[in-house]
Amino acid sequence: MAEWVERVDEHDRVLGVVERGEAVERRWLHRVATVVCRDPGGRVLVHRRPDDSPRFPGAYNWLLGGAVGVGETYEEAAGRELAEELGTSAPVELRFTFLCDGVISPYWLAVHQALITGTPSPDRGEIAWWGWVEEASLPELMTTWPFVPDAVEAFARYRALGG
């Protein structure tokens, strides 16, 4: 089934509606919303993508997320993705957005944060493994584990803004 997204310009203004696959193939800008999940102790959720994932199979990530649908705000998409991928809901707070060149395609990336107080129930089609880690250990993990490249860039920006 087609996934429809809003094609946007370099200022994140909507130009029209396109199928996400076409946006990626033609390297058209679109929007992606992500969430940094923290537990009450401040640890960050890290997860590994399934080995059969079409994008970055078996890679690790510190962000959950996906494409922003037509008519959705970044915040709405972040909350939806949190529910779909982690099986939980929590208020999401926008931290920052940036124009990400992207390994597969360029896009506007919004990074949100959420406090997860319950036990996650992840979708195994999206998350093969997950665990809580101290934020201070993420830079080393990103050099030893295969992380999604765009997530590494987002982490550098996150740290530069004070986390």
PDB file of C-alpha atoms in Angstrom:
ATOM      1  CA  MET A   1       0.000   0.000   0.000  1.00  0.00           C
ATOM      2  CA  ALA A   2       1.274   3.465  -0.885  1.00  0.00           C
ATOM      3  CA  GLU A   3       2.470   5.778   1.859  1.00  0.00           C
ATOM      4  CA  TRP A   4       1.567   9.379   1.028  1.00  0.00           C
ATOM      5  CA  VAL A   5       3.673  12.264   2.313  1.00  0.00           C
ATOM      6  CA  GLU A   6       3.928  15.971   1.771  1.00  0.00           C
ATOM      7  CA  ARG A   7       6.745  17.045  -0.500  1.00  0.00           C
ATOM      8  CA  VAL A   8       8.342  20.139   1.038  1.00  0.00           C
ATOM      9  CA  ASP A   9      10.950  22.694   0.046  1.00  0.00           C
ATOM     10  CA  GLU A  10      14.229  23.730   1.676  1.00  0.00           C
ATOM     11  CA  HIS A  11      12.214  25.947   4.069  1.00  0.00           C
ATOM     12  CA  ASP A  12       9.882  23.046   5.052  1.00  0.00           C
ATOM     13  CA  ARG A  13       6.927  24.525   3.140  1.00  0.00           C
ATOM     14  CA  VAL A  14       4.492  22.094   1.512  1.00  0.00           C
ATOM     15  CA  LEU A  15       4.737  21.812  -2.281  1.00  0.00           C
ATOM     16  CA  GLY A  16       2.319  18.935  -2.818  1.00  0.00           C
ATOM     17  CA  VAL A  17       1.430  15.341  -1.966  1.00  0.00           C
ATOM     18  CA  VAL A  18       3.532  12.457  -3.287  1.00  0.00           C
ATOM     19  CA  GLU A  19       4.067   8.775  -2.638  1.00  0.00           C
ATOM     20  CA  ARG A  20       6.978   8.308  -0.221  1.00  0.00           C
ATOM     21  CA  GLY A  21       8.761   5.852  -2.511  1.00  0.00           C
ATOM     22  CA  GLU A  22       8.734   8.428  -5.294  1.00  0.00           C
ATOM     23  CA  ALA A  23      10.003  11.122  -2.900  1.00  0.00           C
ATOM     24  CA  VAL A  24      12.903   8.877  -1.912  1.00  0.00           C
ATOM     25  CA  GLU A  25      13.637   7.787  -5.483  1.00  0.00           C
ATOM     26  CA  ARG A  26      13.635  11.362  -6.803  1.00  0.00           C
ATOM     27  CA  ARG A  27      15.366  12.698  -3.657  1.00  0.00           C
ATOM     28  CA  TRP A  28      12.510  15.098  -2.971  1.00  0.00           C
ATOM     29  CA  LEU A  29      12.346  16.617   0.476  1.00  0.00           C
ATOM     30  CA  HIS A  30       9.643  15.267   2.768  1.00  0.00           C
ATOM     31  CA  ARG A  31       9.228  15.057   6.566  1.00  0.00           C
ATOM     32  CA  VAL A  32      10.257  12.462   9.129  1.00  0.00           C
ATOM     33  CA  ALA A  33       9.379  12.580  12.842  1.00  0.00           C
ATOM     34  CA  THR A  34      11.442  10.766  15.464  1.00  0.00           C
ATOM     35  CA  VAL A  35      11.370  10.276  19.224  1.00  0.00           C
ATOM     36  CA  VAL A  36      14.128   9.922  21.814  1.00  0.00           C
ATOM     37  CA  CYS A  37      12.609   7.692  24.491  1.00  0.00           C
ATOM     38  CA  ARG A  38      13.842   8.101  28.066  1.00  0.00           C
ATOM     39  CA  ASP A  39      12.978   6.104  31.166  1.00  0.00           C
ATOM     40  CA  PRO A  40      12.391   7.789  34.564  1.00  0.00           C
ATOM     41  CA  GLY A  41      16.111   7.363  35.337  1.00  0.00           C
ATOM     42  CA  GLY A  42      17.079   9.353  32.235  1.00  0.00           C
ATOM     43  CA  ARG A  43      18.369   6.400  30.233  1.00  0.00           C
ATOM     44  CA  VAL A  44      17.806   6.331  26.473  1.00  0.00           C
ATOM     45  CA  LEU A  45      16.115   3.498  24.614  1.00  0.00           C
ATOM     46  CA  VAL A  46      18.297   1.907  21.938  1.00  0.00           C
ATOM     47  CA  HIS A  47      16.901  -0.653  19.551  1.00  0.00           C
ATOM     48  CA  ARG A  48      18.002  -2.904  16.706  1.00  0.00           C
ATOM     49  CA  ARG A  49      16.085  -3.087  13.472  1.00  0.00           C
ATOM     50  CA  PRO A  50      14.998  -6.525  12.232  1.00  0.00           C
ATOM     51  CA  ASP A  51      17.394  -8.316   9.898  1.00  0.00           C
ATOM     52  CA  ASP A  52      14.707  -8.388   7.194  1.00  0.00           C
ATOM     53  CA  SER A  53      13.977  -4.648   7.407  1.00  0.00           C
ATOM     54  CA  PRO A  54      13.980  -2.985   3.961  1.00  0.00           C
ATOM     55  CA  ARG A  55      15.983  -0.028   5.304  1.00  0.00           C
ATOM     56  CA  PHE A  56      19.110  -0.498   7.436  1.00  0.00           C
ATOM     57  CA  PRO A  57      18.522  -4.167   8.335  1.00  0.00           C
ATOM     58  CA  GLY A  58      20.066  -5.158  11.674  1.00  0.00           C
ATOM     59  CA  ALA A  59      21.248  -1.616  12.399  1.00  0.00           C
ATOM     60  CA  TYR A  60      20.857   0.056  15.775  1.00  0.00           C
ATOM     61  CA  ASN A  61      19.092   3.333  16.458  1.00  0.00           C
ATOM     62  CA  TRP A  62      18.452   5.616  19.403  1.00  0.00           C
ATOM     63  CA  LEU A  63      15.422   7.166  17.662  1.00  0.00           C
ATOM     64  CA  LEU A  64      11.996   5.729  16.867  1.00  0.00           C
ATOM     65  CA  GLY A  65      10.052   7.223  14.024  1.00  0.00           C
ATOM     66  CA  GLY A  66       8.981   7.438  10.445  1.00  0.00           C
ATOM     67  CA  ALA A  67       7.433   9.568   7.748  1.00  0.00           C
ATOM     68  CA  VAL A  68       5.012  12.352   8.593  1.00  0.00           C
ATOM     69  CA  GLY A  69       1.718  11.638   6.863  1.00  0.00           C
ATOM     70  CA  VAL A  70      -0.309  14.074   4.806  1.00  0.00           C
ATOM     71  CA  GLY A  71      -1.918  16.660   7.076  1.00  0.00           C
ATOM     72  CA  GLU A  72      -0.051  15.457  10.177  1.00  0.00           C
ATOM     73  CA  THR A  73       2.102  17.677  12.333  1.00  0.00           C
ATOM     74  CA  TYR A  74       5.537  16.499  13.353  1.00  0.00           C
ATOM     75  CA  GLU A  75       4.222  16.010  16.899  1.00  0.00           C
ATOM     76  CA  GLU A  76       1.228  13.954  15.752  1.00  0.00           C
ATOM     77  CA  ALA A  77       3.474  11.739  13.634  1.00  0.00           C
ATOM     78  CA  ALA A  78       5.952  11.287  16.496  1.00  0.00           C
ATOM     79  CA  GLY A  79       3.148  10.200  18.841  1.00  0.00           C
ATOM     80  CA  ARG A  80       1.717   7.834  16.230  1.00  0.00           C
ATOM     81  CA  GLU A  81       5.116   6.283  15.533  1.00  0.00           C
ATOM     82  CA  LEU A  82       5.737   5.845  19.270  1.00  0.00           C
ATOM     83  CA  ALA A  83       2.464   3.943  19.595  1.00  0.00           C
ATOM     84  CA  GLU A  84       3.041   1.868  16.449  1.00  0.00           C
ATOM     85  CA  GLU A  85       6.659   0.930  17.091  1.00  0.00           C
ATOM     86  CA  LEU A  86       6.909   0.804  20.889  1.00  0.00           C
ATOM     87  CA  GLY A  87       3.306  -0.056  21.744  1.00  0.00           C
ATOM     88  CA  THR A  88       2.973   2.800  24.214  1.00  0.00           C
ATOM     89  CA  SER A  89       1.841   6.382  24.336  1.00  0.00           C
ATOM     90  CA  ALA A  90       3.409   9.379  26.011  1.00  0.00           C
ATOM     91  CA  PRO A  91       3.480  13.120  25.452  1.00  0.00           C
ATOM     92  CA  VAL A  92       6.164  14.070  22.930  1.00  0.00           C
ATOM     93  CA  GLU A  93       8.123  17.317  23.080  1.00  0.00           C
ATOM     94  CA  LEU A  94       9.792  18.760  19.989  1.00  0.00           C
ATOM     95  CA  ARG A  95      13.510  19.337  20.563  1.00  0.00           C
ATOM     96  CA  PHE A  96      14.609  20.520  17.088  1.00  0.00           C
ATOM     97  CA  THR A  97      14.277  20.039  13.335  1.00  0.00           C
ATOM     98  CA  PHE A  98      16.967  20.044  10.686  1.00  0.00           C
ATOM     99  CA  LEU A  99      17.438  19.403   7.013  1.00  0.00           C
ATOM    100  CA  CYS A 100      19.080  15.975   6.917  1.00  0.00           C
ATOM    101  CA  ASP A 101      20.942  15.023   3.754  1.00  0.00           C
ATOM    102  CA  GLY A 102      20.076  11.395   4.479  1.00  0.00           C
ATOM    103  CA  VAL A 103      21.835   8.281   3.269  1.00  0.00           C
ATOM    104  CA  ILE A 104      18.801   7.157   1.264  1.00  0.00           C
ATOM    105  CA  SER A 105      17.207  10.533   0.542  1.00  0.00           C
ATOM    106  CA  PRO A 106      17.178  14.075   1.962  1.00  0.00           C
ATOM    107  CA  TYR A 107      14.383  15.020   4.357  1.00  0.00           C
ATOM    108  CA  TRP A 108      13.389  17.325   7.186  1.00  0.00           C
ATOM    109  CA  LEU A 109      13.967  15.484  10.464  1.00  0.00           C
ATOM    110  CA  ALA A 110      12.163  16.451  13.662  1.00  0.00           C
ATOM    111  CA  VAL A 111      13.593  15.060  16.895  1.00  0.00           C
ATOM    112  CA  HIS A 112      11.196  14.794  19.836  1.00  0.00           C
ATOM    113  CA  GLN A 113      11.625  13.472  23.352  1.00  0.00           C
ATOM    114  CA  ALA A 114       9.243  11.359  25.452  1.00  0.00           C
ATOM    115  CA  LEU A 115       9.303   9.940  28.965  1.00  0.00           C
ATOM    116  CA  ILE A 116       8.336   6.263  28.938  1.00  0.00           C
ATOM    117  CA  THR A 117       7.047   5.151  32.346  1.00  0.00           C
ATOM    118  CA  GLY A 118       5.563   1.766  31.479  1.00  0.00           C
ATOM    119  CA  THR A 119       7.053  -1.354  29.963  1.00  0.00           C
ATOM    120  CA  PRO A 120       7.307  -1.053  26.176  1.00  0.00           C
ATOM    121  CA  SER A 121       5.632  -3.664  23.998  1.00  0.00           C
ATOM    122  CA  PRO A 122       7.486  -3.190  20.712  1.00  0.00           C
ATOM    123  CA  ASP A 123       6.276  -4.252  17.295  1.00  0.00           C
ATOM    124  CA  ARG A 124       8.669  -7.080  16.376  1.00  0.00           C
ATOM    125  CA  GLY A 125       8.324  -6.106  12.718  1.00  0.00           C
ATOM    126  CA  GLU A 126       9.990  -2.795  13.632  1.00  0.00           C
ATOM    127  CA  ILE A 127      12.164  -3.628  16.650  1.00  0.00           C
ATOM    128  CA  ALA A 128      14.109  -6.891  16.982  1.00  0.00           C
ATOM    129  CA  TRP A 129      15.799  -5.960  20.286  1.00  0.00           C
ATOM    130  CA  TRP A 130      15.714  -3.009  22.677  1.00  0.00           C
ATOM    131  CA  GLY A 131      17.321  -1.874  25.907  1.00  0.00           C
ATOM    132  CA  TRP A 132      17.910   1.183  28.066  1.00  0.00           C
ATOM    133  CA  VAL A 133      21.401   2.748  28.023  1.00  0.00           C
ATOM    134  CA  GLU A 134      23.033   5.736  29.664  1.00  0.00           C
ATOM    135  CA  GLU A 135      23.225   8.651  27.230  1.00  0.00           C
ATOM    136  CA  ALA A 136      26.946   9.019  27.997  1.00  0.00           C
ATOM    137  CA  SER A 137      27.562   5.537  26.554  1.00  0.00           C
ATOM    138  CA  LEU A 138      25.931   6.314  23.179  1.00  0.00           C
ATOM    139  CA  PRO A 139      29.022   7.820  21.470  1.00  0.00           C
ATOM    140  CA  GLU A 140      31.033   4.653  22.140  1.00  0.00           C
ATOM    141  CA  LEU A 141      28.148   2.399  21.084  1.00  0.00           C
ATOM    142  CA  MET A 142      27.866   4.365  17.851  1.00  0.00           C
ATOM    143  CA  THR A 143      31.486   3.533  17.024  1.00  0.00           C
ATOM    144  CA  THR A 144      31.237  -0.170  17.901  1.00  0.00           C
ATOM    145  CA  TRP A 145      27.691  -1.131  16.872  1.00  0.00           C
ATOM    146  CA  PRO A 146      26.310  -0.583  13.359  1.00  0.00           C
ATOM    147  CA  PHE A 147      24.042   2.448  13.866  1.00  0.00           C
ATOM    148  CA  VAL A 148      21.763   4.003  11.263  1.00  0.00           C
ATOM    149  CA  PRO A 149      23.993   6.771   9.809  1.00  0.00           C
ATOM    150  CA  ASP A 150      21.312   9.473   9.895  1.00  0.00           C
ATOM    151  CA  ALA A 151      20.750   8.734  13.602  1.00  0.00           C
ATOM    152  CA  VAL A 152      24.442   9.341  14.290  1.00  0.00           C
ATOM    153  CA  GLU A 153      24.163  12.771  12.662  1.00  0.00           C
ATOM    154  CA  ALA A 154      21.006  13.524  14.666  1.00  0.00           C
ATOM    155  CA  PHE A 155      22.796  12.524  17.879  1.00  0.00           C
ATOM    156  CA  ALA A 156      25.672  14.919  17.171  1.00  0.00           C
ATOM    157  CA  ARG A 157      23.165  17.751  16.679  1.00  0.00           C
ATOM    158  CA  TYR A 158      21.238  16.688  19.817  1.00  0.00           C
ATOM    159  CA  ARG A 159      24.412  16.813  21.911  1.00  0.00           C
ATOM    160  CA  ALA A 160      25.428  20.173  20.423  1.00  0.00           C
ATOM    161  CA  LEU A 161      22.059  21.599  21.512  1.00  0.00           C
ATOM    162  CA  GLY A 162      22.483  20.278  25.043  1.00  0.00           C
ATOM    163  CA  GLY A 163      20.485  17.050  24.755  1.00  0.00           C
TER     164      GLY A 163
END
